[in-house]
PDB file of C-alpha atoms in Angstrom:
ATOM      1  CA  MET A 118       0.029  -0.052  -0.035  1.00 46.00           C
ATOM      2  CA  ALA A 119       1.316   3.454  -1.034  1.00 49.00           C
ATOM      3  CA  LYS A 120       2.166   5.642   1.888  1.00 55.00           C
ATOM      4  CA  VAL A 121      -0.028   8.779   2.092  1.00 53.00           C
ATOM      5  CA  ALA A 122       2.112  11.936   2.104  1.00 57.00           C
ATOM      6  CA  ALA A 123       1.586  14.402   4.924  1.00 58.00           C
ATOM      7  CA  PRO A 124       0.201  17.766   3.956  1.00 61.00           C
ATOM      8  CA  ARG A 125       2.830  20.475   3.701  1.00 61.00           C
ATOM      9  CA  LEU A 126       2.676  22.914   6.530  1.00 57.00           C
ATOM     10  CA  SER A 127       2.527  25.870   4.016  1.00 56.00           C
ATOM     11  CA  ALA A 128      -0.611  24.337   2.548  1.00 59.00           C
ATOM     12  CA  ILE A 129      -2.494  24.230   5.857  1.00 69.00           C
ATOM     13  CA  ASP A 130      -5.202  26.959   6.338  1.00 76.00           C
ATOM     14  CA  LEU A 131      -5.264  27.865  10.097  1.00 79.00           C
ATOM     15  CA  ASN A 132      -8.853  28.563   9.799  1.00 84.00           C
ATOM     16  CA  LEU A 133      -9.445  24.934   8.974  1.00 88.00           C
ATOM     17  CA  LEU A 134      -7.779  23.961  12.247  1.00 87.00           C
ATOM     18  CA  LEU A 135     -10.096  26.318  14.135  1.00 88.00           C
ATOM     19  CA  VAL A 136     -13.143  24.582  12.580  1.00 90.00           C
ATOM     20  CA  TYR A 137     -11.761  21.140  13.354  1.00 89.00           C
ATOM     21  CA  ASP A 138     -11.159  22.167  17.032  1.00 88.00           C
ATOM     22  CA  ALA A 139     -14.624  23.680  17.355  1.00 88.00           C
ATOM     23  CA  ILE A 140     -16.251  20.603  16.073  1.00 91.00           C
ATOM     24  CA  MET A 141     -14.193  18.400  18.299  1.00 88.00           C
ATOM     25  CA  ARG A 142     -15.339  20.446  21.265  1.00 85.00           C
ATOM     26  CA  GLU A 143     -18.963  20.797  20.368  1.00 88.00           C
ATOM     27  CA  ARG A 144     -19.605  17.422  18.576  1.00 91.00           C
ATOM     28  CA  SER A 145     -21.978  19.485  16.254  1.00 91.00           C
ATOM     29  CA  VAL A 146     -21.161  21.326  13.037  1.00 92.00           C
ATOM     30  CA  THR A 147     -24.085  23.758  13.790  1.00 91.00           C
ATOM     31  CA  LYS A 148     -22.893  24.623  17.321  1.00 90.00           C
ATOM     32  CA  ALA A 149     -19.214  24.907  16.134  1.00 91.00           C
ATOM     33  CA  GLY A 150     -20.311  27.301  13.372  1.00 90.00           C
ATOM     34  CA  ARG A 151     -22.246  29.328  15.910  1.00 89.00           C
ATOM     35  CA  GLN A 152     -19.128  29.645  18.049  1.00 84.00           C
ATOM     36  CA  LEU A 153     -17.007  30.679  15.122  1.00 88.00           C
ATOM     37  CA  GLY A 154     -19.602  32.942  13.594  1.00 89.00           C
ATOM     38  CA  LEU A 155     -19.762  30.818  10.299  1.00 89.00           C
ATOM     39  CA  SER A 156     -22.839  29.803   8.449  1.00 91.00           C
ATOM     40  CA  GLN A 157     -23.872  26.105   7.866  1.00 89.00           C
ATOM     41  CA  PRO A 158     -22.750  26.022   4.205  1.00 90.00           C
ATOM     42  CA  ALA A 159     -19.315  27.710   5.162  1.00 92.00           C
ATOM     43  CA  MET A 160     -18.829  25.027   8.003  1.00 92.00           C
ATOM     44  CA  SER A 161     -19.672  22.165   5.472  1.00 91.00           C
ATOM     45  CA  HIS A 162     -17.279  23.487   2.997  1.00 92.00           C
ATOM     46  CA  ALA A 163     -14.585  23.897   5.533  1.00 91.00           C
ATOM     47  CA  LEU A 164     -15.060  20.273   6.872  1.00 92.00           C
ATOM     48  CA  ALA A 165     -14.964  18.889   3.349  1.00 92.00           C
ATOM     49  CA  ARG A 166     -11.656  20.741   2.757  1.00 91.00           C
ATOM     50  CA  LEU A 167     -10.306  19.231   6.069  1.00 89.00           C
ATOM     51  CA  ARG A 168     -11.238  15.825   5.134  1.00 91.00           C
ATOM     52  CA  HIS A 169      -9.562  16.096   1.724  1.00 88.00           C
ATOM     53  CA  MET A 170      -6.501  17.621   3.230  1.00 86.00           C
ATOM     54  CA  LEU A 171      -6.116  15.042   5.881  1.00 86.00           C
ATOM     55  CA  LYS A 172      -7.413  12.070   3.827  1.00 89.00           C
ATOM     56  CA  ASP A 173      -9.766  11.031   6.621  1.00 91.00           C
ATOM     57  CA  GLU A 174     -13.531  11.314   7.378  1.00 93.00           C
ATOM     58  CA  LEU A 175     -12.591  12.918  10.708  1.00 92.00           C
ATOM     59  CA  PHE A 176     -16.227  13.153  12.062  1.00 92.00           C
ATOM     60  CA  VAL A 177     -18.961  10.742  11.491  1.00 93.00           C
ATOM     61  CA  ARG A 178     -22.714  11.447  12.498  1.00 91.00           C
ATOM     62  CA  SER A 179     -24.208   9.512  15.327  1.00 90.00           C
ATOM     63  CA  PRO A 180     -27.101   9.682  17.723  1.00 89.00           C
ATOM     64  CA  ASN A 181     -24.818  11.547  20.016  1.00 85.00           C
ATOM     65  CA  GLY A 182     -23.581  14.094  17.501  1.00 89.00           C
ATOM     66  CA  MET A 183     -20.546  14.199  15.389  1.00 91.00           C
ATOM     67  CA  GLU A 184     -18.209  11.410  16.594  1.00 92.00           C
ATOM     68  CA  PRO A 185     -14.448  11.809  15.910  1.00 91.00           C
ATOM     69  CA  THR A 186     -12.613   9.077  14.074  1.00 93.00           C
ATOM     70  CA  PRO A 187      -9.451   7.453  15.544  1.00 92.00           C
ATOM     71  CA  ARG A 188      -7.504   9.904  13.242  1.00 92.00           C
ATOM     72  CA  ALA A 189      -9.352  12.941  14.638  1.00 89.00           C
ATOM     73  CA  GLU A 190      -8.788  11.744  18.290  1.00 88.00           C
ATOM     74  CA  GLN A 191      -5.081  11.382  17.418  1.00 88.00           C
ATOM     75  CA  LEU A 192      -4.846  14.947  16.058  1.00 86.00           C
ATOM     76  CA  SER A 193      -6.807  16.497  18.955  1.00 84.00           C
ATOM     77  CA  GLY A 194      -4.090  17.009  21.527  1.00 79.00           C
ATOM     78  CA  PRO A 195      -1.399  18.365  19.109  1.00 82.00           C
ATOM     79  CA  ILE A 196      -3.814  20.768  17.349  1.00 83.00           C
ATOM     80  CA  ARG A 197      -5.369  22.069  20.436  1.00 77.00           C
ATOM     81  CA  SER A 198      -1.945  22.662  22.000  1.00 74.00           C
ATOM     82  CA  ALA A 199      -0.741  24.499  18.928  1.00 76.00           C
ATOM     83  CA  LEU A 200      -3.865  26.803  18.760  1.00 78.00           C
ATOM     84  CA  ASP A 201      -3.605  27.472  22.554  1.00 71.00           C
ATOM     85  CA  GLY A 202       0.037  28.399  21.935  1.00 68.00           C
ATOM     86  CA  PHE A 203      -1.103  30.858  19.186  1.00 70.00           C
ATOM     87  CA  ARG A 204      -3.790  32.401  21.399  1.00 68.00           C
ATOM     88  CA  GLU A 205      -1.456  32.914  24.275  1.00 64.00           C
ATOM     89  CA  ALA A 206       1.324  34.297  22.006  1.00 63.00           C
ATOM     90  CA  LEU A 207      -1.185  36.869  20.624  1.00 66.00           C
ATOM     91  CA  GLN A 208      -2.313  37.954  24.047  1.00 64.00           C
ATOM     92  CA  PRO A 209      -1.285  41.464  24.962  1.00 62.00           C
ATOM     93  CA  GLU A 210       1.640  41.750  27.340  1.00 66.00           C
ATOM     94  CA  GLN A 211      -0.499  43.644  29.688  1.00 75.00           C
ATOM     95  CA  PHE A 212      -3.972  42.789  30.880  1.00 83.00           C
ATOM     96  CA  ASP A 213      -6.513  45.645  31.392  1.00 90.00           C
ATOM     97  CA  PRO A 214      -9.458  44.064  33.454  1.00 91.00           C
ATOM     98  CA  ALA A 215     -11.602  47.231  32.936  1.00 92.00           C
ATOM     99  CA  GLU A 216     -11.589  46.746  29.167  1.00 90.00           C
ATOM    100  CA  ALA A 217     -11.197  42.819  29.061  1.00 89.00           C
ATOM    101  CA  LYS A 218     -13.983  40.715  27.613  1.00 87.00           C
ATOM    102  CA  SER A 219     -12.538  37.439  28.372  1.00 87.00           C
ATOM    103  CA  THR A 220     -14.237  34.344  29.581  1.00 91.00           C
ATOM    104  CA  PHE A 221     -12.772  32.246  32.361  1.00 94.00           C
ATOM    105  CA  THR A 222     -14.106  28.706  32.863  1.00 95.00           C
ATOM    106  CA  ILE A 223     -13.491  27.463  36.626  1.00 97.00           C
ATOM    107  CA  ALA A 224     -14.243  24.169  38.155  1.00 96.00           C
ATOM    108  CA  VAL A 225     -15.400  24.320  41.752  1.00 95.00           C
ATOM    109  CA  ASP A 226     -16.289  21.717  44.364  1.00 93.00           C
ATOM    110  CA  ASN A 227     -19.206  21.952  46.743  1.00 91.00           C
ATOM    111  CA  TYR A 228     -17.181  23.964  49.453  1.00 93.00           C
ATOM    112  CA  ALA A 229     -15.827  26.455  46.923  1.00 95.00           C
ATOM    113  CA  ALA A 230     -19.356  26.796  45.355  1.00 93.00           C
ATOM    114  CA  ILE A 231     -20.954  27.669  48.723  1.00 93.00           C
ATOM    115  CA  VAL A 232     -18.360  29.531  50.549  1.00 94.00           C
ATOM    116  CA  LEU A 233     -15.926  31.138  47.858  1.00 96.00           C
ATOM    117  CA  VAL A 234     -17.784  31.586  44.604  1.00 97.00           C
ATOM    118  CA  PRO A 235     -19.743  34.680  45.827  1.00 96.00           C
ATOM    119  CA  LYS A 236     -16.688  36.472  47.025  1.00 96.00           C
ATOM    120  CA  ILE A 237     -14.896  35.654  43.702  1.00 97.00           C
ATOM    121  CA  VAL A 238     -17.863  36.846  41.566  1.00 97.00           C
ATOM    122  CA  SER A 239     -18.103  40.153  43.580  1.00 96.00           C
ATOM    123  CA  ALA A 240     -14.428  40.844  43.246  1.00 96.00           C
ATOM    124  CA  ILE A 241     -14.126  39.972  39.539  1.00 96.00           C
ATOM    125  CA  SER A 242     -17.386  41.853  38.541  1.00 96.00           C
ATOM    126  CA  GLN A 243     -16.146  45.023  40.385  1.00 95.00           C
ATOM    127  CA  ALA A 244     -12.651  44.989  38.720  1.00 95.00           C
ATOM    128  CA  ALA A 245     -13.709  43.600  35.279  1.00 95.00           C
ATOM    129  CA  PRO A 246     -17.356  44.290  34.559  1.00 95.00           C
ATOM    130  CA  MET A 247     -17.127  42.769  31.060  1.00 94.00           C
ATOM    131  CA  VAL A 248     -15.359  39.459  32.040  1.00 94.00           C
ATOM    132  CA  ARG A 249     -17.696  36.307  32.012  1.00 94.00           C
ATOM    133  CA  LEU A 250     -17.231  33.660  34.577  1.00 95.00           C
ATOM    134  CA  ASP A 251     -18.440  30.155  33.893  1.00 95.00           C
ATOM    135  CA  PHE A 252     -18.299  27.917  36.982  1.00 96.00           C
ATOM    136  CA  ARG A 253     -18.473  24.242  36.520  1.00 94.00           C
ATOM    137  CA  PRO A 254     -19.157  21.517  39.221  1.00 92.00           C
ATOM    138  CA  SER A 255     -15.872  19.517  39.568  1.00 90.00           C
ATOM    139  CA  GLY A 256     -17.476  16.386  40.742  1.00 85.00           C
ATOM    140  CA  THR A 257     -19.019  15.698  37.257  1.00 83.00           C
ATOM    141  CA  ILE A 258     -15.792  15.984  35.214  1.00 87.00           C
ATOM    142  CA  ASP A 259     -12.168  14.937  34.986  1.00 88.00           C
ATOM    143  CA  VAL A 260     -10.695  18.196  36.093  1.00 90.00           C
ATOM    144  CA  LEU A 261      -6.983  17.516  35.238  1.00 88.00           C
ATOM    145  CA  ASP A 262      -7.895  16.335  31.748  1.00 86.00           C
ATOM    146  CA  HIS A 263     -10.138  19.546  31.141  1.00 87.00           C
ATOM    147  CA  LEU A 264      -7.282  21.681  32.348  1.00 89.00           C
ATOM    148  CA  ASP A 265      -4.886  19.899  29.960  1.00 84.00           C
ATOM    149  CA  ARG A 266      -7.299  20.404  27.109  1.00 79.00           C
ATOM    150  CA  ASN A 267      -7.763  24.198  28.092  1.00 81.00           C
ATOM    151  CA  GLU A 268     -11.473  23.653  28.534  1.00 85.00           C
ATOM    152  CA  LEU A 269     -10.823  24.948  32.073  1.00 92.00           C
ATOM    153  CA  GLN A 270      -8.584  27.830  33.107  1.00 93.00           C
ATOM    154  CA  LEU A 271      -8.594  27.097  36.862  1.00 96.00           C
ATOM    155  CA  SER A 272     -10.011  24.614  39.395  1.00 96.00           C
ATOM    156  CA  ILE A 273     -10.755  25.474  42.938  1.00 96.00           C
ATOM    157  CA  GLY A 274     -11.282  22.674  45.542  1.00 92.00           C
ATOM    158  CA  SER A 275      -9.711  20.077  47.783  1.00 83.00           C
ATOM    159  CA  PHE A 276      -7.873  18.195  45.011  1.00 66.00           C
ATOM    160  CA  GLU A 277      -4.895  16.125  45.700  1.00 69.00           C
ATOM    161  CA  ALA A 278      -1.468  17.503  44.571  1.00 67.00           C
ATOM    162  CA  PRO A 279      -1.447  17.245  40.806  1.00 74.00           C
ATOM    163  CA  GLY A 280       1.508  16.443  38.589  1.00 78.00           C
ATOM    164  CA  GLU A 281       4.513  18.564  37.648  1.00 84.00           C
ATOM    165  CA  ARG A 282       2.780  20.250  34.687  1.00 87.00           C
ATOM    166  CA  PHE A 283       0.353  21.902  37.085  1.00 92.00           C
ATOM    167  CA  SER A 284       0.737  24.723  39.609  1.00 93.00           C
ATOM    168  CA  ARG A 285      -1.199  24.798  42.848  1.00 93.00           C
ATOM    169  CA  ARG A 286      -1.802  27.546  45.453  1.00 94.00           C
ATOM    170  CA  LEU A 287      -3.517  27.170  48.816  1.00 93.00           C
ATOM    171  CA  ILE A 288      -6.370  29.878  49.105  1.00 95.00           C
ATOM    172  CA  ALA A 289      -8.407  28.817  52.189  1.00 93.00           C
ATOM    173  CA  GLU A 290      -8.573  26.595  55.276  1.00 93.00           C
ATOM    174  CA  ASP A 291     -11.509  25.830  57.363  1.00 94.00           C
ATOM    175  CA  ARG A 292     -12.078  23.903  60.594  1.00 94.00           C
ATOM    176  CA  PHE A 293     -14.643  21.207  61.064  1.00 94.00           C
ATOM    177  CA  VAL A 294     -17.733  21.299  63.340  1.00 94.00           C
ATOM    178  CA  ALA A 295     -20.632  18.955  64.138  1.00 94.00           C
ATOM    179  CA  VAL A 296     -23.824  19.952  62.471  1.00 96.00           C
ATOM    180  CA  LEU A 297     -27.282  18.778  63.835  1.00 96.00           C
ATOM    181  CA  ARG A 298     -30.870  19.929  64.248  1.00 96.00           C
ATOM    182  CA  LYS A 299     -31.505  22.651  66.901  1.00 96.00           C
ATOM    183  CA  ARG A 300     -33.692  20.526  69.031  1.00 95.00           C
ATOM    184  CA  HIS A 301     -31.282  17.529  68.951  1.00 96.00           C
ATOM    185  CA  PRO A 302     -30.769  16.095  72.558  1.00 93.00           C
ATOM    186  CA  ALA A 303     -26.996  16.264  71.701  1.00 93.00           C
ATOM    187  CA  ALA A 304     -27.293  20.014  70.986  1.00 93.00           C
ATOM    188  CA  ARG A 305     -27.308  20.758  74.689  1.00 92.00           C
ATOM    189  CA  SER A 306     -23.543  20.041  74.753  1.00 91.00           C
ATOM    190  CA  ARG A 307     -21.170  22.974  74.139  1.00 91.00           C
ATOM    191  CA  GLU A 308     -18.786  20.844  72.234  1.00 91.00           C
ATOM    192  CA  MET A 309     -18.693  17.309  70.664  1.00 91.00           C
ATOM    193  CA  ASP A 310     -16.113  14.683  71.621  1.00 88.00           C
ATOM    194  CA  PRO A 311     -15.465  11.443  69.848  1.00 85.00           C
ATOM    195  CA  GLN A 312     -17.139   9.366  72.396  1.00 84.00           C
ATOM    196  CA  ALA A 313     -20.370  11.320  72.189  1.00 85.00           C
ATOM    197  CA  LEU A 314     -20.275  11.191  68.370  1.00 86.00           C
ATOM    198  CA  SER A 315     -19.761   7.488  68.303  1.00 85.00           C
ATOM    199  CA  THR A 316     -23.250   7.030  69.919  1.00 87.00           C
ATOM    200  CA  LEU A 317     -25.114   9.097  67.397  1.00 90.00           C
ATOM    201  CA  PRO A 318     -26.359   8.129  63.841  1.00 91.00           C
ATOM    202  CA  PHE A 319     -24.138   9.762  61.278  1.00 91.00           C
ATOM    203  CA  LEU A 320     -24.798  11.428  57.934  1.00 92.00           C
ATOM    204  CA  GLN A 321     -21.955  10.938  55.500  1.00 88.00           C
ATOM    205  CA  ILE A 322     -21.820  13.163  52.478  1.00 87.00           C
ATOM    206  CA  SER A 323     -21.484  11.028  49.267  1.00 83.00           C
ATOM    207  CA  SER A 324     -21.043  13.896  46.794  1.00 73.00           C
ATOM    208  CA  ALA A 325     -18.173  15.917  48.610  1.00 68.00           C
ATOM    209  CA  LYS A 326     -14.664  15.234  49.986  1.00 66.00           C
ATOM    210  CA  PHE A 327     -14.060  17.608  52.783  1.00 63.00           C
ATOM    211  CA  GLY A 328     -10.942  15.816  53.986  1.00 48.00           C
ATOM    212  CA  THR A 329     -12.154  13.954  57.190  1.00 45.00           C
ATOM    213  CA  GLU A 330     -11.917  10.633  55.542  1.00 43.00           C
ATOM    214  CA  SER A 331      -8.166  10.960  54.989  1.00 37.00           C
ATOM    215  CA  ASP A 332      -7.595  11.890  58.504  1.00 44.00           C
ATOM    216  CA  GLY A 333      -9.147   8.743  59.907  1.00 43.00           C
ATOM    217  CA  PHE A 334     -11.464  11.064  62.116  1.00 48.00           C
ATOM    218  CA  GLU A 335     -14.762   9.727  61.224  1.00 48.00           C
ATOM    219  CA  ASN A 336     -13.730   6.019  61.764  1.00 44.00           C
ATOM    220  CA  GLY A 337     -12.005   6.926  65.028  1.00 44.00           C
ATOM    221  CA  ALA A 338     -14.987   8.877  66.329  1.00 47.00           C
ATOM    222  CA  ARG A 339     -17.412   6.119  65.434  1.00 45.00           C
ATOM    223  CA  SER A 340     -15.400   2.987  66.058  1.00 44.00           C
ATOM    224  CA  ALA A 341     -17.865   1.679  68.694  1.00 43.00           C
ATOM    225  CA  LYS A 342     -20.985   2.885  66.885  1.00 45.00           C
ATOM    226  CA  ARG A 343     -23.602   0.116  65.770  1.00 40.00           C
ATOM    227  CA  ILE A 344     -26.129   2.511  64.405  1.00 52.00           C
ATOM    228  CA  PRO A 345     -26.075   2.334  60.533  1.00 53.00           C
ATOM    229  CA  GLU A 346     -24.892   5.539  58.966  1.00 83.00           C
ATOM    230  CA  VAL A 347     -26.658   7.371  56.060  1.00 90.00           C
ATOM    231  CA  ARG A 348     -24.978   8.449  52.920  1.00 89.00           C
ATOM    232  CA  ALA A 349     -26.553  11.270  50.856  1.00 90.00           C
ATOM    233  CA  PRO A 350     -25.606  13.878  48.337  1.00 88.00           C
ATOM    234  CA  PHE A 351     -24.654  17.327  49.780  1.00 88.00           C
ATOM    235  CA  LEU A 352     -27.759  19.016  48.442  1.00 89.00           C
ATOM    236  CA  SER A 353     -29.902  16.682  50.629  1.00 93.00           C
ATOM    237  CA  ALA A 354     -27.759  17.184  53.781  1.00 93.00           C
ATOM    238  CA  ALA A 355     -29.456  20.128  55.485  1.00 95.00           C
ATOM    239  CA  ALA A 356     -33.044  18.806  55.049  1.00 96.00           C
ATOM    240  CA  ILE A 357     -31.987  15.316  56.296  1.00 96.00           C
ATOM    241  CA  LEU A 358     -30.228  16.719  59.342  1.00 96.00           C
ATOM    242  CA  GLU A 359     -33.154  19.122  60.030  1.00 96.00           C
ATOM    243  CA  GLY A 360     -35.733  16.303  59.985  1.00 95.00           C
ATOM    244  CA  SER A 361     -33.775  13.504  61.937  1.00 95.00           C
ATOM    245  CA  ASP A 362     -31.362  12.756  64.755  1.00 93.00           C
ATOM    246  CA  LEU A 363     -28.354  12.398  62.384  1.00 94.00           C
ATOM    247  CA  VAL A 364     -25.273  14.389  62.820  1.00 94.00           C
ATOM    248  CA  SER A 365     -22.672  15.391  60.118  1.00 93.00           C
ATOM    249  CA  ILE A 366     -19.221  16.854  60.296  1.00 92.00           C
ATOM    250  CA  LEU A 367     -18.802  19.798  57.923  1.00 94.00           C
ATOM    251  CA  PRO A 368     -16.538  22.840  57.438  1.00 94.00           C
ATOM    252  CA  LEU A 369     -17.451  25.603  59.616  1.00 96.00           C
ATOM    253  CA  LYS A 370     -18.295  28.123  56.867  1.00 95.00           C
ATOM    254  CA  VAL A 371     -20.500  25.523  55.200  1.00 94.00           C
ATOM    255  CA  ALA A 372     -22.280  24.991  58.545  1.00 96.00           C
ATOM    256  CA  GLN A 373     -22.694  28.786  58.981  1.00 96.00           C
ATOM    257  CA  ALA A 374     -24.390  28.867  55.535  1.00 94.00           C
ATOM    258  CA  LEU A 375     -26.757  25.971  56.355  1.00 95.00           C
ATOM    259  CA  VAL A 376     -27.902  27.311  59.646  1.00 96.00           C
ATOM    260  CA  LYS A 377     -29.122  30.563  57.927  1.00 95.00           C
ATOM    261  CA  THR A 378     -31.780  28.689  56.093  1.00 95.00           C
ATOM    262  CA  HIS A 379     -32.556  25.658  58.152  1.00 96.00           C
ATOM    263  CA  GLU A 380     -33.334  24.846  61.872  1.00 96.00           C
ATOM    264  CA  LEU A 381     -29.818  23.608  62.472  1.00 97.00           C
ATOM    265  CA  CYS A 382     -26.972  24.358  64.850  1.00 97.00           C
ATOM    266  CA  PHE A 383     -23.182  23.426  64.926  1.00 97.00           C
ATOM    267  CA  ARG A 384     -20.956  22.551  67.775  1.00 95.00           C
ATOM    268  CA  PRO A 385     -17.192  22.672  67.980  1.00 95.00           C
ATOM    269  CA  LEU A 386     -15.229  19.315  68.130  1.00 94.00           C
ATOM    270  CA  SER A 387     -13.050  18.745  71.191  1.00 91.00           C
ATOM    271  CA  ARG A 388     -10.477  16.779  68.948  1.00 86.00           C
ATOM    272  CA  PRO A 389     -11.100  18.149  65.357  1.00 84.00           C
ATOM    273  CA  PRO A 390      -9.462  16.616  62.309  1.00 85.00           C
ATOM    274  CA  ARG A 391      -6.946  18.751  60.487  1.00 88.00           C
ATOM    275  CA  PRO A 392      -8.482  21.710  58.692  1.00 91.00           C
ATOM    276  CA  ALA A 393     -10.041  21.272  55.257  1.00 90.00           C
ATOM    277  CA  GLN A 394      -7.849  22.965  52.669  1.00 91.00           C
ATOM    278  CA  THR A 395      -8.824  24.450  49.274  1.00 94.00           C
ATOM    279  CA  ALA A 396      -6.388  25.270  46.574  1.00 94.00           C
ATOM    280  CA  MET A 397      -6.369  26.709  43.070  1.00 96.00           C
ATOM    281  CA  THR A 398      -4.863  24.387  40.410  1.00 95.00           C
ATOM    282  CA  TRP A 399      -3.831  25.453  36.898  1.00 95.00           C
ATOM    283  CA  LEU A 400      -1.438  24.525  34.010  1.00 91.00           C
ATOM    284  CA  ARG A 401       2.082  25.676  34.975  1.00 90.00           C
ATOM    285  CA  ARG A 402       2.667  27.044  31.357  1.00 86.00           C
ATOM    286  CA  LEU A 403       0.104  29.794  32.343  1.00 89.00           C
ATOM    287  CA  ASP A 404       2.226  31.013  35.380  1.00 91.00           C
ATOM    288  CA  ASN A 405       3.233  34.087  33.535  1.00 87.00           C
ATOM    289  CA  GLN A 406       0.242  34.647  31.296  1.00 88.00           C
ATOM    290  CA  PRO A 407      -1.104  38.177  32.126  1.00 89.00           C
ATOM    291  CA  ALA A 408      -4.782  37.530  32.114  1.00 91.00           C
ATOM    292  CA  HIS A 409      -4.476  34.320  33.935  1.00 93.00           C
ATOM    293  CA  GLY A 410      -2.081  35.853  36.543  1.00 94.00           C
ATOM    294  CA  TRP A 411      -4.646  38.748  37.149  1.00 95.00           C
ATOM    295  CA  LEU A 412      -7.435  36.157  37.609  1.00 96.00           C
ATOM    296  CA  ARG A 413      -5.374  34.239  40.253  1.00 96.00           C
ATOM    297  CA  SER A 414      -4.221  37.331  42.108  1.00 96.00           C
ATOM    298  CA  THR A 415      -7.740  38.755  42.133  1.00 97.00           C
ATOM    299  CA  ILE A 416      -9.266  35.559  43.655  1.00 97.00           C
ATOM    300  CA  HIS A 417      -6.476  35.209  46.269  1.00 96.00           C
ATOM    301  CA  HIS A 418      -6.881  38.813  47.332  1.00 95.00           C
ATOM    302  CA  ALA A 419     -10.636  38.438  47.497  1.00 95.00           C
ATOM    303  CA  LEU A 420     -10.452  35.424  49.664  1.00 93.00           C
ATOM    304  CA  SER A 421      -7.758  36.873  51.882  1.00 87.00           C
ATOM    305  CA  THR A 422      -9.698  40.015  52.689  1.00 69.00           C
ATOM    306  CA  LYS A 423     -11.807  39.808  55.924  1.00 60.00           C
TER     307      LYS A 423
END
């Protein structure tokens, strides 16, 4: 079989690579065209040119949209990295937040969504009124993969230390407290000790990792407990605690938010686990990128201000 010659670099139209990348992201020619500001006929013509240039079908229609062929999947990483490099190289050396119209896509865990996001939105909106913030729940996506593919600019949460290609900065710490309904018999105590907790039915949050599992705190506090625990998503926690004798261990600032809207209270722990830590994580190659540096600095300042 004759070997197919690779297209010459001088023959490649950069606009076609933008079309390829948009279809790869959207899995739809129509949505990709909308993103690029191109009509359906223009997108179809560009895709036909791409297929001819690369001697591959690239995208095939399916019930789930335009599915990439193995060749398209193989090209995805290198093309996206090249386009990202172009975009970053063309960024102005100075970033003017008052004039910027950038969009920052940020993954956040439950703690960040409840406690940190309102402060971040307030700070960014005041400094850069035309900047758009797109927050995504980190529990539903592969955060590091999305950072690698430049589909996220930043992640905020209690993630494990990533690989060397990522940078990380601690931005918040929070101590743990016991949360229970106001009329709970145990609410009469000024603080909760492990022995007391071991006798109470426990609500474990299934959709959030606040750090207590890694410390062995929950197991130690409930080693003698024979009452079955309940596991439930975080969104159900307040209502479950309010209507039962269950108790949960949550970060203080999360507890403070819950008691404002539900008949709940919280008590300090006599032997608390180490604090919950929240960090920003991003691609190391963006360390010195002006817009990204401004975003990180603004977030850090907003969360450091009392």
